[in-house]
Tab-separated table of C-alpha atoms in Angstrom:
chain	number	residue	atom	x	y	z
A	1	MET	CA	-17.415	11.465	22.474
A	2	PHE	CA	-13.962	12.878	21.699
A	3	ASN	CA	-12.097	15.290	23.961
A	4	ASN	CA	-10.756	18.651	22.792
A	5	LYS	CA	-7.247	17.361	22.199
A	6	GLN	CA	-8.506	14.522	20.021
A	7	LEU	CA	-10.744	16.864	18.040
A	8	GLU	CA	-7.848	19.239	17.491
A	9	VAL	CA	-5.680	16.435	16.091
A	10	LEU	CA	-8.492	15.022	13.942
A	11	ASN	CA	-9.130	18.447	12.415
A	12	THR	CA	-5.458	19.080	11.678
A	13	GLU	CA	-4.386	19.060	8.028
A	14	LEU	CA	-2.783	15.812	6.892
A	15	ASN	CA	1.026	15.954	6.965
A	16	SER	CA	2.201	15.470	3.381
A	17	SER	CA	5.244	13.473	4.556
A	18	ARG	CA	2.870	10.616	5.444
A	19	ILE	CA	1.408	10.436	1.942
A	20	LYS	CA	2.753	7.809	-0.447
A	21	THR	CA	2.145	7.625	-4.192
A	22	ARG	CA	2.047	4.859	-6.764
A	23	GLU	CA	1.030	4.507	-10.386
A	24	LYS	CA	-1.931	2.444	-11.533
A	25	GLY	CA	-2.225	2.460	-15.279
A	26	ASN	CA	-1.708	6.095	-16.243
A	27	ILE	CA	-3.050	7.427	-12.946
A	28	ASN	CA	-1.024	8.531	-9.902
A	29	LEU	CA	-2.686	7.433	-6.670
A	30	SER	CA	-2.068	8.911	-3.217
A	31	TYR	CA	-2.501	6.752	-0.114
A	32	LEU	CA	-1.471	6.110	3.490
A	33	GLU	CA	0.257	2.877	4.491
A	34	GLY	CA	-1.464	0.380	6.769
A	35	PHE	CA	1.008	0.637	9.641
A	36	ASP	CA	0.699	4.422	9.496
A	37	VAL	CA	-3.072	4.520	10.060
A	38	ILE	CA	-2.791	1.984	12.894
A	39	GLU	CA	-0.129	4.072	14.626
A	40	THR	CA	-2.270	7.163	14.126
A	41	ALA	CA	-5.294	5.421	15.648
A	42	ASN	CA	-3.211	4.454	18.684
A	43	LYS	CA	-2.006	8.036	19.101
A	44	VAL	CA	-5.396	9.695	18.615
A	45	PHE	CA	-7.722	7.239	20.352
A	46	GLY	CA	-5.263	5.599	22.742
A	47	PHE	CA	-4.157	2.007	23.181
A	48	GLY	CA	-7.135	-0.102	24.205
A	49	ASN	CA	-9.664	2.552	23.180
A	50	TRP	CA	-10.243	1.180	19.704
A	51	SER	CA	-10.403	-2.218	18.034
A	52	TYR	CA	-11.365	-3.871	14.787
A	53	THR	CA	-12.843	-7.200	13.767
A	54	ILE	CA	-12.969	-8.935	10.395
A	55	SER	CA	-16.665	-9.399	9.687
A	56	LYS	CA	-16.128	-11.175	6.386
A	57	LEU	CA	-13.197	-12.463	4.352
A	58	GLU	CA	-13.891	-14.245	1.090
A	59	GLN	CA	-12.003	-15.208	-2.035
A	60	VAL	CA	-13.129	-13.407	-5.174
A	61	SER	CA	-11.019	-15.034	-7.889
A	62	GLN	CA	-8.009	-17.222	-8.610
A	63	GLU	CA	-5.937	-17.663	-11.768
A	64	LEU	CA	-2.460	-18.350	-13.164
A	65	ASN	CA	-0.672	-15.507	-14.943
A	66	GLN	CA	1.745	-15.866	-17.855
A	67	ASN	CA	4.668	-16.339	-15.453
A	68	GLN	CA	2.870	-19.276	-13.825
A	69	ASN	CA	2.301	-17.322	-10.627
A	70	TYR	CA	-0.946	-17.746	-8.734
A	71	VAL	CA	-3.056	-14.581	-8.620
A	72	VAL	CA	-5.653	-14.697	-5.840
A	73	CYS	CA	-8.046	-11.838	-5.061
A	74	TYR	CA	-9.896	-11.347	-1.762
A	75	LYS	CA	-12.663	-9.147	-0.399
A	76	ALA	CA	-12.777	-8.203	3.295
A	77	LEU	CA	-15.319	-6.460	5.501
A	78	VAL	CA	-13.820	-4.819	8.599
A	79	ASN	CA	-15.719	-3.355	11.550
A	80	ILE	CA	-14.133	-0.730	13.812
A	81	LEU	CA	-15.120	0.281	17.344
A	82	VAL	CA	-13.792	3.471	18.956
A	83	TYR	CA	-14.503	4.207	22.612
A	84	ASP	CA	-14.319	7.370	24.666
A	85	GLU	CA	-11.876	7.645	27.584
A	86	ASN	CA	-14.327	6.037	30.011
A	87	HIS	CA	-15.463	3.296	27.614
A	88	ILE	CA	-19.067	4.461	28.008
A	89	LYS	CA	-19.700	5.818	24.531
A	90	LEU	CA	-18.573	4.268	21.277
A	91	VAL	CA	-18.544	4.857	17.531
A	92	ASN	CA	-18.963	2.006	15.044
A	93	ARG	CA	-17.600	2.103	11.486
A	94	GLU	CA	-17.496	-0.547	8.741
A	95	ASP	CA	-16.202	-0.702	5.171
A	96	VAL	CA	-15.083	-3.131	2.473
A	97	GLY	CA	-11.610	-3.643	1.010
A	98	PHE	CA	-10.015	-5.660	-1.773
A	99	GLY	CA	-6.581	-7.216	-2.185
A	100	SER	CA	-4.637	-9.422	-4.574
A	101	GLY	CA	-1.764	-11.801	-3.882
A	102	ILE	CA	0.725	-12.949	-6.525
A	103	ALA	CA	3.119	-15.781	-5.673
A	104	LYS	CA	4.586	-19.064	-6.885
A	105	THR	CA	2.608	-21.028	-4.305
A	106	LEU	CA	-1.108	-20.935	-3.527
A	107	ALA	CA	-0.451	-20.554	0.188
A	108	ASP	CA	1.651	-17.419	-0.268
A	109	SER	CA	-0.756	-15.845	-2.753
A	110	HIS	CA	-3.727	-16.506	-0.445
A	111	GLU	CA	-1.839	-14.988	2.483
A	112	SER	CA	-0.854	-11.842	0.573
A	113	GLY	CA	-4.291	-11.345	-0.938
A	114	ALA	CA	-6.132	-11.783	2.362
A	115	LYS	CA	-3.789	-9.458	4.270
A	116	GLU	CA	-4.027	-6.780	1.595
A	117	ALA	CA	-7.831	-6.920	1.575
A	118	ILE	CA	-8.023	-6.607	5.364
A	119	THR	CA	-5.607	-3.677	5.400
A	120	ASP	CA	-7.557	-1.944	2.635
A	121	ALA	CA	-10.835	-2.372	4.515
A	122	LEU	CA	-9.249	-1.140	7.742
A	123	LYS	CA	-7.945	2.010	6.068
A	124	ARG	CA	-11.276	2.690	4.378
A	125	SER	CA	-13.117	2.304	7.694
A	126	LEU	CA	-10.781	4.636	9.546
A	127	ARG	CA	-10.914	7.341	6.882
A	128	SER	CA	-14.412	8.224	8.094
A	129	PHE	CA	-12.645	9.942	11.018
A	130	GLY	CA	-11.216	12.579	8.712
A	131	ASN	CA	-7.948	14.095	7.576
A	132	GLN	CA	-5.567	12.141	9.793
A	133	PHE	CA	-6.785	8.883	8.264
A	134	GLY	CA	-6.559	10.011	4.656
A	135	ASN	CA	-10.110	11.133	3.925
A	136	SER	CA	-8.779	14.346	2.384
A	137	LEU	CA	-6.935	12.244	-0.223
A	138	TYR	CA	-10.314	11.689	-1.877
A	139	ASP	CA	-10.699	15.441	-2.405
A	140	LYS	CA	-9.534	15.933	-5.999
A	141	SER	CA	-9.322	19.701	-5.527
A	142	ARG	CA	-6.364	19.278	-3.160
A	143	ASN	CA	-2.863	18.965	-4.530
A	144	HIS	CA	-1.829	15.962	-2.450
A	145	GLN	CA	-0.019	14.170	-5.240
A	146	ASN	CA	2.533	16.902	-5.875
A	147	GLN	CA	3.099	17.339	-2.141
A	148	ALA	CA	3.690	13.613	-1.720
A	149	LYS	CA	6.053	13.437	-4.674
A	150	GLN	CA	8.207	16.182	-3.189
A	151	GLN	CA	8.357	14.388	0.145
A	152	ASN	CA	8.869	10.883	-1.247
A	153	LYS	CA	11.329	11.343	-4.081
A	154	GLN	CA	13.035	8.029	-4.663
A	155	ILE	CA	16.750	7.843	-5.383
A	156	PRO	CA	17.080	6.282	-8.832
A	157	PRO	CA	19.685	3.620	-9.589
A	158	SER	CA	23.080	4.786	-10.834
A	159	ASN	CA	23.627	5.425	-14.552
A	160	ASN	CA	19.985	6.300	-14.929
A	161	GLN	CA	20.318	7.572	-18.491
A	162	ASN	CA	18.895	4.255	-19.710
A	163	GLN	CA	16.081	4.189	-17.150
A	164	ARG	CA	12.542	4.253	-18.615
A	165	ASN	CA	9.153	4.661	-17.076
A	166	SER	CA	7.778	1.272	-16.055
A	167	THR	CA	4.340	1.969	-17.524
A	168	GLN	CA	5.849	2.226	-21.011
A	169	ALA	CA	8.222	-0.736	-20.933
A	170	PHE	CA	6.239	-3.725	-19.668
A	171	ASN	CA	2.919	-5.023	-18.479
A	172	GLN	CA	2.130	-3.473	-15.089
A	173	TYR	CA	-0.358	-6.211	-14.261
A	174	GLU	CA	2.475	-8.657	-13.613
A	175	TYR	CA	3.726	-6.486	-10.754
A	176	GLN	CA	0.401	-5.218	-9.384
A	177	SER	CA	1.110	-6.769	-5.986
A	178	LEU	CA	4.284	-4.648	-5.703
A	179	TYR	CA	2.501	-1.458	-6.760
A	180	ASN	CA	-0.102	-2.199	-4.087
A	181	LEU	CA	2.720	-2.208	-1.516
A	182	GLY	CA	3.813	1.254	-2.627
A	183	LEU	CA	6.774	-0.006	-4.655
A	184	ASN	CA	7.663	0.842	-8.243
A	185	ILE	CA	9.591	-0.829	-11.070
A	186	VAL	CA	12.153	0.942	-13.269
A	187	GLU	CA	14.321	-0.303	-16.131
A	188	GLN	CA	18.086	0.213	-16.144
A	189	ASN	CA	20.639	-1.241	-18.530
A	190	GLY	CA	18.537	-4.262	-19.426
A	191	PHE	CA	17.383	-4.981	-15.863
A	192	LEU	CA	14.208	-4.248	-13.914
A	193	ILE	CA	14.874	-2.659	-10.507
A	194	VAL	CA	12.465	-2.451	-7.570
A	195	VAL	CA	12.440	0.956	-5.880
A	196	GLY	CA	10.539	2.238	-2.865
A	197	ASP	CA	10.539	2.301	0.924
A	198	ASP	CA	11.410	-0.734	3.072
A	199	ILE	CA	12.096	-2.918	0.050
A	200	PHE	CA	13.857	-5.643	2.041
A	201	SER	CA	10.982	-6.070	4.489
A	202	LYS	CA	8.730	-6.721	1.486
A	203	LYS	CA	11.082	-9.373	0.130
A	204	ASP	CA	8.544	-12.212	-0.038
A	205	SER	CA	6.294	-10.322	-2.448
A	206	ILE	CA	9.274	-9.106	-4.466
A	207	LYS	CA	10.794	-12.594	-4.791
A	208	ALA	CA	7.421	-13.965	-5.866
A	209	CYS	CA	7.637	-11.692	-8.899
A	210	GLY	CA	10.989	-13.199	-9.893
A	211	PHE	CA	13.410	-10.583	-8.539
A	212	ARG	CA	16.774	-11.360	-6.939
A	213	TRP	CA	18.679	-9.474	-4.249
A	214	ASP	CA	22.071	-7.915	-5.044
A	215	GLY	CA	23.966	-7.458	-1.789
A	216	LYS	CA	26.509	-5.079	-3.310
A	217	THR	CA	24.082	-2.518	-4.726
A	218	LYS	CA	21.348	-3.299	-2.163
A	219	GLN	CA	18.796	-3.685	-4.942
A	220	TRP	CA	16.208	-6.179	-6.107
A	221	TYR	CA	16.789	-6.855	-9.809
A	222	LYS	CA	15.513	-8.973	-12.679
A	223	GLN	CA	16.770	-9.327	-16.250
A	224	PHE	CA	14.424	-7.672	-18.697
A	225	GLU	CA	13.781	-8.311	-22.356
A	226	GLN	CA	11.172	-6.138	-24.034
A	227	GLY	CA	8.043	-8.087	-24.837
A	228	VAL	CA	8.990	-10.893	-22.402
A	229	ALA	CA	8.859	-9.442	-18.853
């Protein structure tokens, strides 16, 4: 099915620089981003040698949170086909994924939740092809989290002596959609700051959580009062 070059790449250890981390409750989770696994599939299998279809996409729940944002959760079932070079043989994989969207409008929350569920299902389907698609991240005996932290150290805001861990200062549930995007929230001098990679490209989700953009410091911020945010 796969040629020697493909097998060599698939059996190669996962590069720790590709691993991202985020906190969920008191647990650090390691993961690969959606665009990363798609690019990897294109490199390993080749453009036109793999495809995916959405077998099922359904809404699981919908509610309003305390900030009057809509919270919509979706479940997706994604099917993946991978062909050999001659498109004679193929491998079929399928898995389920979940996603939640938080926004001021129903349309935006539905869009975010559906996209997140599809991406999650896609990543879970591809992981059956091994290390390069993050399957090794499920091996608890491997020290992926420390490797990822060393590679993905985030530069904290200036004057960080007043910065506190987000899990201790406010309710993480309000910003779950941002954590799902690989972002994090820190407190500094009475403000909440969004930190992470590609924060401007994720502006719609960040703005939906009430943050504003500061052009001078290049940061998304929000005033914070303990017990309110």
